Short mmCIF file of C-alpha atoms and ligand atoms in Angstrom, two decimals:
data_model
loop_
_atom_site.label_atom_id
_atom_site.label_comp_id
_atom_site.label_asym_id
_atom_site.label_seq_id
_atom_site.Cartn_x
_atom_site.Cartn_y
_atom_site.Cartn_z
CA MET A 18 0.00 0.00 0.00
CA THR A 19 1.29 3.48 -0.84
CA VAL A 20 0.28 6.69 0.89
CA GLN A 21 0.83 10.22 -0.35
CA SER A 22 1.16 12.88 2.33
CA PRO A 23 1.39 16.56 1.37
CA GLY A 24 3.22 19.57 2.72
CA ARG A 25 1.22 22.62 3.69
CA ILE A 26 1.18 26.34 3.14
CA ASN A 27 -0.30 28.92 5.46
CA LEU A 28 -1.75 32.08 3.94
CA ILE A 29 -2.01 33.94 7.23
CA GLY A 30 -2.26 33.30 10.99
CA GLU A 31 1.34 32.51 11.91
CA HIS A 32 2.43 31.43 15.38
CA ILE A 33 -1.08 31.75 16.73
CA ASP A 34 -2.25 28.13 16.50
CA TYR A 35 -0.73 27.41 19.93
CA ASN A 36 -2.40 30.57 21.24
CA GLY A 37 -5.91 29.42 20.37
CA GLY A 38 -6.09 31.63 17.29
CA HIS A 39 -7.38 31.19 13.74
CA VAL A 40 -5.12 30.06 10.89
CA LEU A 41 -5.61 29.77 7.14
CA PRO A 42 -3.53 26.84 5.84
CA ALA A 43 -3.97 24.38 2.96
CA ALA A 44 -2.36 21.16 1.76
CA ILE A 45 -0.22 21.42 -1.40
CA ASN A 46 0.90 19.36 -4.38
CA LEU A 47 4.34 18.52 -2.97
CA ASN A 48 4.37 15.22 -1.16
CA ILE A 49 6.06 12.54 0.79
CA THR A 50 5.26 9.08 -0.57
CA ILE A 51 5.33 6.18 1.86
CA GLY A 52 5.13 2.51 0.87
CA PHE A 53 3.95 0.10 3.60
CA LYS A 54 4.28 -3.69 3.71
CA LYS A 55 3.29 -6.07 6.50
CA LYS A 56 5.75 -8.81 7.44
CA THR A 57 6.34 -11.50 10.06
CA GLY A 58 8.29 -11.05 13.29
CA SER A 59 8.47 -7.87 15.35
CA VAL A 60 11.30 -5.88 13.73
CA CYS A 61 10.26 -3.01 11.45
CA HIS A 62 12.59 -1.54 8.85
CA ILE A 63 12.10 2.09 7.85
CA THR A 64 14.04 3.19 4.79
CA SER A 65 14.35 6.48 2.99
CA LYS A 66 15.51 7.22 -0.56
CA SER A 67 17.44 10.24 0.64
CA THR A 68 18.99 9.25 3.96
CA ASP A 69 19.94 6.30 6.18
CA GLY A 70 17.16 4.03 7.35
CA PHE A 71 16.72 2.39 10.75
CA LEU A 72 15.24 -0.63 12.48
CA PHE A 73 13.11 -0.87 15.57
CA ASN A 74 11.49 -3.70 17.45
CA LEU A 75 7.82 -3.49 18.35
CA GLU A 76 8.42 -5.76 21.34
CA GLU A 77 10.90 -3.38 22.93
CA PRO A 78 10.00 -0.10 24.68
CA ILE A 79 10.05 2.82 22.25
CA LYS A 80 12.39 5.65 23.21
CA PRO A 81 13.31 8.81 21.28
CA LYS A 82 16.50 8.52 19.26
CA SER A 83 19.32 10.95 20.03
CA ASN A 84 20.80 13.70 17.83
CA ASN A 85 17.63 14.99 16.19
CA HIS A 86 17.33 11.78 14.21
CA TRP A 87 14.55 12.02 11.59
CA GLY A 88 13.28 8.64 12.76
CA ASN A 89 11.80 10.37 15.82
CA TYR A 90 8.92 11.62 13.67
CA VAL A 91 8.15 8.02 12.77
CA ILE A 92 8.63 6.25 16.09
CA GLY A 93 6.86 9.07 17.94
CA VAL A 94 3.76 8.31 15.89
CA ILE A 95 4.13 4.59 16.47
CA ASP A 96 4.42 5.19 20.19
CA GLY A 97 1.20 7.25 20.10
CA ILE A 98 -0.61 4.53 18.16
CA LEU A 99 0.55 1.82 20.56
CA LYS A 100 -0.81 3.87 23.47
CA LEU A 101 -4.22 4.36 21.86
CA ARG A 102 -4.49 0.94 20.21
CA PRO A 103 -2.32 -1.47 22.21
CA ASN A 104 -1.57 -4.82 20.56
CA LEU A 105 -3.00 -3.99 17.14
CA LEU A 106 0.26 -3.33 15.30
CA SER A 107 2.46 -6.10 13.96
CA ALA A 108 5.71 -5.85 12.02
CA PHE A 109 5.90 -3.83 8.81
CA ASP A 110 8.41 -2.25 6.49
CA CYS A 111 8.14 1.25 5.26
CA GLU A 112 9.86 3.04 2.37
CA ILE A 113 9.83 6.80 2.27
CA GLU A 114 10.43 9.11 -0.68
CA SER A 115 10.06 12.86 -0.47
CA ASN A 116 9.93 15.81 -2.82
CA LEU A 117 9.33 18.19 0.07
CA PRO A 118 12.31 20.36 0.90
CA ILE A 119 13.27 19.82 4.57
CA GLY A 120 13.59 22.78 6.93
CA SER A 121 11.79 25.16 4.59
CA GLY A 122 8.63 25.79 6.58
CA ILE A 123 6.41 23.60 4.35
CA SER A 124 6.10 21.07 7.14
CA SER A 125 7.79 18.02 5.79
CA SER A 126 7.64 16.86 9.42
CA ALA A 127 3.83 16.88 9.65
CA ALA A 128 3.69 15.24 6.22
CA LEU A 129 5.83 12.40 7.51
CA GLU A 130 4.01 12.02 10.83
CA CYS A 131 0.53 12.16 9.31
CA GLY A 132 1.52 9.88 6.44
CA ILE A 133 2.77 7.23 8.87
CA ALA A 134 -0.33 7.54 11.06
CA PHE A 135 -2.68 7.37 8.06
CA GLY A 136 -0.89 4.39 6.50
CA LEU A 137 -0.72 2.32 9.67
CA ASN A 138 -4.37 3.06 10.39
CA GLU A 139 -5.30 1.61 7.00
CA LEU A 140 -2.84 -1.27 7.07
CA PHE A 141 -3.92 -2.56 10.49
CA ASN A 142 -7.56 -1.36 10.54
CA LEU A 143 -6.97 0.65 13.66
CA ASP A 144 -10.18 2.67 13.39
CA LEU A 145 -8.46 5.93 14.33
CA THR A 146 -10.38 9.09 13.42
CA ASP A 147 -8.83 12.03 11.57
CA LEU A 148 -8.58 13.87 14.85
CA ASP A 149 -6.98 10.91 16.64
CA ARG A 150 -4.27 10.82 13.98
CA ILE A 151 -3.79 14.59 14.00
CA LYS A 152 -3.28 14.56 17.76
CA ILE A 153 -0.97 11.53 17.69
CA ALA A 154 1.18 13.31 15.09
CA GLN A 155 1.32 16.54 17.09
CA LYS A 156 2.23 14.66 20.27
CA ALA A 157 5.01 12.81 18.44
CA GLU A 158 6.55 16.18 17.66
CA HIS A 159 6.19 17.37 21.26
CA ASP A 160 7.51 14.25 22.96
CA PHE A 161 9.93 12.70 20.46
CA VAL A 162 11.23 15.72 18.54
CA GLY A 163 10.96 18.35 21.27
CA THR A 164 9.11 21.06 19.33
CA LYS A 165 6.01 22.15 21.22
CA CYS A 166 4.18 22.81 17.98
CA GLY A 167 0.55 23.82 17.55
CA ILE A 168 -1.96 21.77 15.60
CA MET A 169 -2.08 23.67 12.31
CA ASP A 170 0.35 21.57 10.27
CA GLN A 171 -1.02 18.16 11.17
CA PHE A 172 -4.56 19.42 10.68
CA ALA A 173 -3.86 20.85 7.23
CA VAL A 174 -1.94 17.79 6.04
CA THR A 175 -4.77 15.49 7.18
CA MET A 176 -7.84 17.57 6.31
CA GLY A 177 -6.67 19.49 3.23
CA GLN A 178 -8.96 19.68 0.19
CA LYS A 179 -8.22 20.64 -3.39
CA LYS A 180 -8.66 24.38 -4.10
CA LYS A 181 -9.81 25.07 -0.54
CA LEU A 182 -8.25 27.03 2.30
CA ILE A 183 -8.97 25.80 5.81
CA LEU A 184 -10.07 28.49 8.24
CA LEU A 185 -9.30 26.64 11.46
CA ASN A 186 -10.16 27.74 14.97
CA CYS A 187 -7.25 26.17 16.83
CA GLU A 188 -9.03 26.35 20.18
CA THR A 189 -12.24 24.49 19.25
CA LEU A 190 -10.88 22.80 16.09
CA ASP A 191 -14.02 23.93 14.23
CA TYR A 192 -13.16 24.73 10.67
CA GLN A 193 -14.58 26.12 7.48
CA LEU A 194 -13.41 25.43 3.94
CA ILE A 195 -12.99 28.61 1.93
CA PRO A 196 -12.63 28.53 -1.88
CA ALA A 197 -9.12 29.63 -2.79
CA ASP A 198 -10.26 31.99 -5.55
CA ILE A 199 -7.18 34.06 -6.18
CA ASN A 200 -7.17 34.48 -9.96
CA PRO A 201 -5.21 36.10 -11.65
CA TYR A 202 -2.67 35.54 -8.88
CA LYS A 203 -0.59 32.45 -8.20
CA ILE A 204 0.77 31.20 -4.92
CA VAL A 205 4.54 31.05 -5.14
CA LEU A 206 6.92 30.05 -2.39
CA LEU A 207 10.41 31.48 -2.50
CA ASN A 208 12.72 29.20 -0.58
CA THR A 209 15.61 31.19 0.90
CA ASN A 210 17.57 27.95 1.26
CA VAL A 211 18.46 29.09 4.74
CA ALA A 212 17.67 26.10 6.96
CA HIS A 213 15.83 27.08 10.11
CA ASN A 214 18.22 25.56 12.66
CA LEU A 215 17.18 27.88 15.44
CA ALA A 216 13.57 27.13 14.84
CA SER A 217 12.93 24.45 17.45
CA SER A 218 14.59 26.14 20.44
CA GLU A 219 13.34 29.62 19.56
CA TYR A 220 9.90 28.20 18.82
CA ASN A 221 9.60 26.83 22.34
CA LEU A 222 10.81 30.14 23.76
CA ARG A 223 8.11 32.04 21.87
CA ARG A 224 5.58 29.68 23.30
CA GLU A 225 6.88 30.37 26.80
CA ASP A 226 6.68 34.14 26.22
CA CYS A 227 3.04 33.73 25.25
CA GLU A 228 2.32 31.62 28.32
CA LYS A 229 3.88 34.32 30.52
CA ALA A 230 1.69 36.95 28.87
CA LEU A 231 -1.47 34.89 29.35
CA LYS A 232 -0.69 34.33 33.05
CA ILE A 233 -0.40 38.05 33.68
CA ILE A 234 -3.64 38.72 31.80
CA GLN A 235 -5.48 35.95 33.65
CA SER A 236 -4.42 37.32 37.01
CA HIS A 237 -6.66 40.31 36.18
CA PHE A 238 -9.11 38.75 33.73
CA PRO A 239 -9.49 35.05 34.50
CA GLU A 240 -12.20 34.74 31.87
CA TYR A 241 -9.61 34.63 29.06
CA LYS A 242 -8.56 31.09 28.27
CA HIS A 243 -6.05 31.76 25.52
CA LEU A 244 -3.99 34.67 24.29
CA ALA A 245 -5.48 35.15 20.84
CA GLU A 246 -8.92 36.02 22.24
CA VAL A 247 -7.67 38.86 24.46
CA PRO A 248 -8.59 42.33 23.12
CA LEU A 249 -5.63 44.54 22.25
CA ASP A 250 -6.89 47.24 24.64
CA ILE A 251 -6.50 44.94 27.61
CA ILE A 252 -2.93 44.12 26.69
CA LYS A 253 -2.18 47.82 26.32
CA THR A 254 -3.73 48.62 29.69
CA LEU A 255 -1.51 46.02 31.33
CA GLU A 256 1.63 47.10 29.47
CA LYS A 257 3.56 48.05 32.62
CA GLU A 258 3.21 44.54 34.00
CA PHE A 259 4.84 42.85 31.02
CA ASP A 260 8.50 42.95 30.29
CA GLU A 261 9.19 44.59 26.95
CA VAL A 262 9.70 41.38 24.99
CA VAL A 263 6.62 39.64 26.35
CA PHE A 264 4.56 42.75 25.57
CA LYS A 265 5.73 42.68 21.94
CA ARG A 266 4.92 38.98 21.62
CA ALA A 267 1.44 39.37 23.09
CA THR A 268 0.66 42.36 20.90
CA TYR A 269 1.74 40.45 17.83
CA VAL A 270 -0.51 37.51 18.69
CA VAL A 271 -3.72 39.50 19.07
CA GLU A 272 -2.95 41.65 16.02
CA GLU A 273 -2.29 38.54 13.92
CA GLU A 274 -5.55 37.02 15.11
CA ASN A 275 -7.39 40.18 13.99
CA ARG A 276 -5.59 40.14 10.64
CA THR A 277 -6.50 36.51 10.07
CA GLN A 278 -10.16 37.03 10.84
CA MET A 279 -10.20 40.03 8.52
CA ALA A 280 -8.29 38.13 5.82
CA SER A 281 -10.80 35.28 5.83
CA LYS A 282 -13.56 37.82 5.16
CA VAL A 283 -11.88 39.84 2.44
CA ILE A 284 -10.79 36.78 0.47
CA GLN A 285 -14.39 35.60 0.36
CA ASN A 286 -15.37 39.00 -1.04
CA GLY A 287 -12.67 38.76 -3.69
CA GLU A 288 -10.80 41.71 -2.17
CA LEU A 289 -7.41 40.29 -2.98
CA THR A 290 -5.41 43.50 -2.63
CA GLN A 291 -6.67 43.90 0.94
CA PHE A 292 -5.81 40.27 1.57
CA GLY A 293 -2.27 40.89 0.33
CA ALA A 294 -1.93 43.97 2.53
CA LEU A 295 -2.81 41.82 5.56
CA MET A 296 -0.07 39.37 4.55
CA TYR A 297 2.42 42.25 4.54
CA GLY A 298 1.16 43.29 7.97
CA SER A 299 1.66 39.76 9.20
CA HIS A 300 5.27 39.76 8.04
CA GLU A 301 5.97 43.10 9.69
CA GLY A 302 4.68 41.73 12.99
CA LEU A 303 6.58 38.45 12.66
CA SER A 304 9.77 40.33 11.91
CA LYS A 305 9.60 43.23 14.40
CA LYS A 306 7.41 42.04 17.26
CA TYR A 307 7.60 38.26 17.22
CA GLU A 308 11.19 38.28 15.93
CA VAL A 309 11.15 35.02 14.03
CA SER A 310 12.30 36.33 10.63
CA CYS A 311 15.85 36.64 9.27
CA PRO A 312 17.61 39.03 6.84
CA GLU A 313 16.99 36.76 3.84
CA LEU A 314 13.23 36.58 4.47
CA ASP A 315 13.01 40.32 5.15
CA PHE A 316 14.91 41.04 1.94
CA LEU A 317 12.42 39.03 -0.13
CA VAL A 318 9.36 40.66 1.43
CA ASP A 319 10.82 44.16 1.07
CA TYR A 320 11.78 43.44 -2.52
CA SER A 321 8.24 42.48 -3.42
CA LYS A 322 6.89 45.75 -2.03
CA ASN A 323 8.47 47.53 -4.99
CA HIS A 324 6.68 45.32 -7.51
CA THR A 325 2.96 45.79 -8.07
CA SER A 326 2.74 42.31 -9.58
CA VAL A 327 3.11 40.95 -6.03
CA ILE A 328 0.07 41.82 -3.91
CA GLY A 329 1.12 40.03 -0.75
CA SER A 330 4.24 38.44 0.71
CA ARG A 331 5.37 37.19 4.09
CA MET A 332 7.51 34.58 5.77
CA MET A 333 5.71 31.29 6.30
CA GLY A 334 5.89 28.67 9.05
CA GLY A 335 8.13 28.68 12.10
CA GLY A 336 10.63 31.19 10.61
CA PHE A 337 14.41 31.81 10.89
CA GLY A 338 14.72 30.69 7.27
CA GLY A 339 12.58 28.62 4.98
CA CYS A 340 10.17 30.22 2.51
CA THR A 341 8.19 33.33 1.88
CA ILE A 342 4.69 32.88 0.52
CA ASN A 343 3.77 35.29 -2.27
CA LEU A 344 0.71 36.15 -4.32
CA ILE A 345 2.09 37.03 -7.75
CA HIS A 346 0.16 38.07 -10.88
CA ARG A 347 0.39 35.18 -13.35
CA ASP A 348 1.43 37.44 -16.25
CA PHE A 349 4.50 38.70 -14.38
CA LEU A 350 5.42 35.57 -12.52
CA ASP A 351 8.39 34.50 -14.62
CA SER A 352 9.89 37.97 -14.91
CA TYR A 353 9.46 38.64 -11.20
CA VAL A 354 11.01 35.33 -10.18
CA ALA A 355 13.96 35.93 -12.51
CA ALA A 356 14.57 39.41 -11.12
CA VAL A 357 14.27 38.52 -7.46
CA SER A 358 16.43 35.40 -7.87
CA ASN A 359 19.16 37.46 -9.47
CA ASP A 360 19.14 40.17 -6.81
CA TYR A 361 18.91 37.63 -3.99
CA LYS A 362 21.96 35.86 -5.35
CA ASN A 363 23.88 39.14 -5.51
CA GLN A 364 22.89 40.07 -1.99
CA PHE A 365 23.45 36.78 -0.13
CA ASN A 366 25.44 34.63 -2.54
CA LEU A 367 22.69 32.03 -2.22
CA SER A 368 20.33 30.57 -4.78
CA LEU A 369 16.63 31.14 -4.38
CA SER A 370 14.31 28.22 -5.12
CA PRO A 371 10.90 29.27 -6.44
CA ILE A 372 8.04 26.79 -5.98
CA GLU A 373 4.66 27.43 -7.59
CA VAL A 374 2.10 25.52 -5.55
CA GLU A 375 -1.40 24.21 -6.14
CA ILE A 376 -3.78 23.65 -3.28
CA SER A 377 -4.42 19.94 -3.09
CA ASN A 378 -6.01 17.15 -1.09
CA GLY A 379 -4.71 15.98 2.26
CA VAL A 380 -3.11 12.61 2.99
CA SER A 381 -4.52 9.73 0.91
CA ILE A 382 -3.87 6.25 -0.43
CA ILE A 383 -2.53 6.27 -3.98
CA GLU A 384 -2.04 2.52 -4.39
CA LEU A 385 -3.62 -0.35 -2.47
C1 LIG B 417 5.33 25.41 12.83
C2 LIG B 417 4.42 24.66 13.82
C3 LIG B 417 2.97 25.12 13.70
C4 LIG B 417 2.84 26.63 13.74
C5 LIG B 417 3.85 27.28 12.79
C6 LIG B 417 3.87 28.78 12.95
O1 LIG B 417 5.02 25.06 11.52
O2 LIG B 417 4.48 23.28 13.60
O3 LIG B 417 2.19 24.51 14.71
O4 LIG B 417 2.95 27.11 15.04
O5 LIG B 417 5.17 26.81 13.00
O6 LIG B 417 2.65 29.31 12.60
#
């Protein structure tokens, strides 16, 4: 059996999934493909076309591997499945092939986790729901990889639908599918090819900053359960109680939540220029207040501001490298990409990798 598991984009609503905010992601047409085969015994062999494989024994306790080994995404999911469905797994082999660039903010990690969870669910008739698998995948990342991620990536990879954006309330997990009508614009990712090494440690620190902010707010207003729902006025009134950094983080979160809610309205009214302006606002906040950008990402977003063919641009995903997401007029796409690639190369002595994406279905079986 072969499973195809996509990467994801996020139009707007960055770093607010773990603050109970709204996000606007979608699955894309770049995938990880995973072949599964049952076998006898208890030893499973996981291989990858691009890196070393590994073995593990289902009869031995599962522990995270050291040194950020990629296998942690896989065995973390298996551990979660064994906890929810004890004794239903038996040995299998798994072969992984990916055309998703790693460390570029397209969530190759969620694609791998959700692909493994989906495949094993089918292979062993585990009767896990979409939400069970989404949560198992997220927990694998928390406990086996060490990134205290939100739920956006796993949700988008699992629930994605062709030509639809997912407006997800990360607190309730209610969602709405919004037609991605963006003609005459195309969604183009510009991969800085700067790997986001800092991402995991800084990510967890941002999360802690947000928790600090919420605690202070709750000591005055216990009715607020998460940061994204707090009105900006309240944060401003309490400014003196926050340290400067925590204040910036909290302000970013509530502003991004407002932008995302607004963006989901304007896109449904076809007001694409307004949508793009909100993307620019998001980047500004991510760069100056949340401080998860880097010079390469800022360069690309600033560059696009001087070109009317680009109506919106911002960094996407965890940050510190990876891609920008851009809405570029189809008639000027090639010329824009050529110009920005050239100037990026001159500035940073790095190649830019453009990726035009289509919004596609979530994880699925492609061969029985
Ligand atoms: C990573 C995490 C997500 C989300 C984004 C930032 O992709 O996995 O949960 O927090 O960063 O929006």
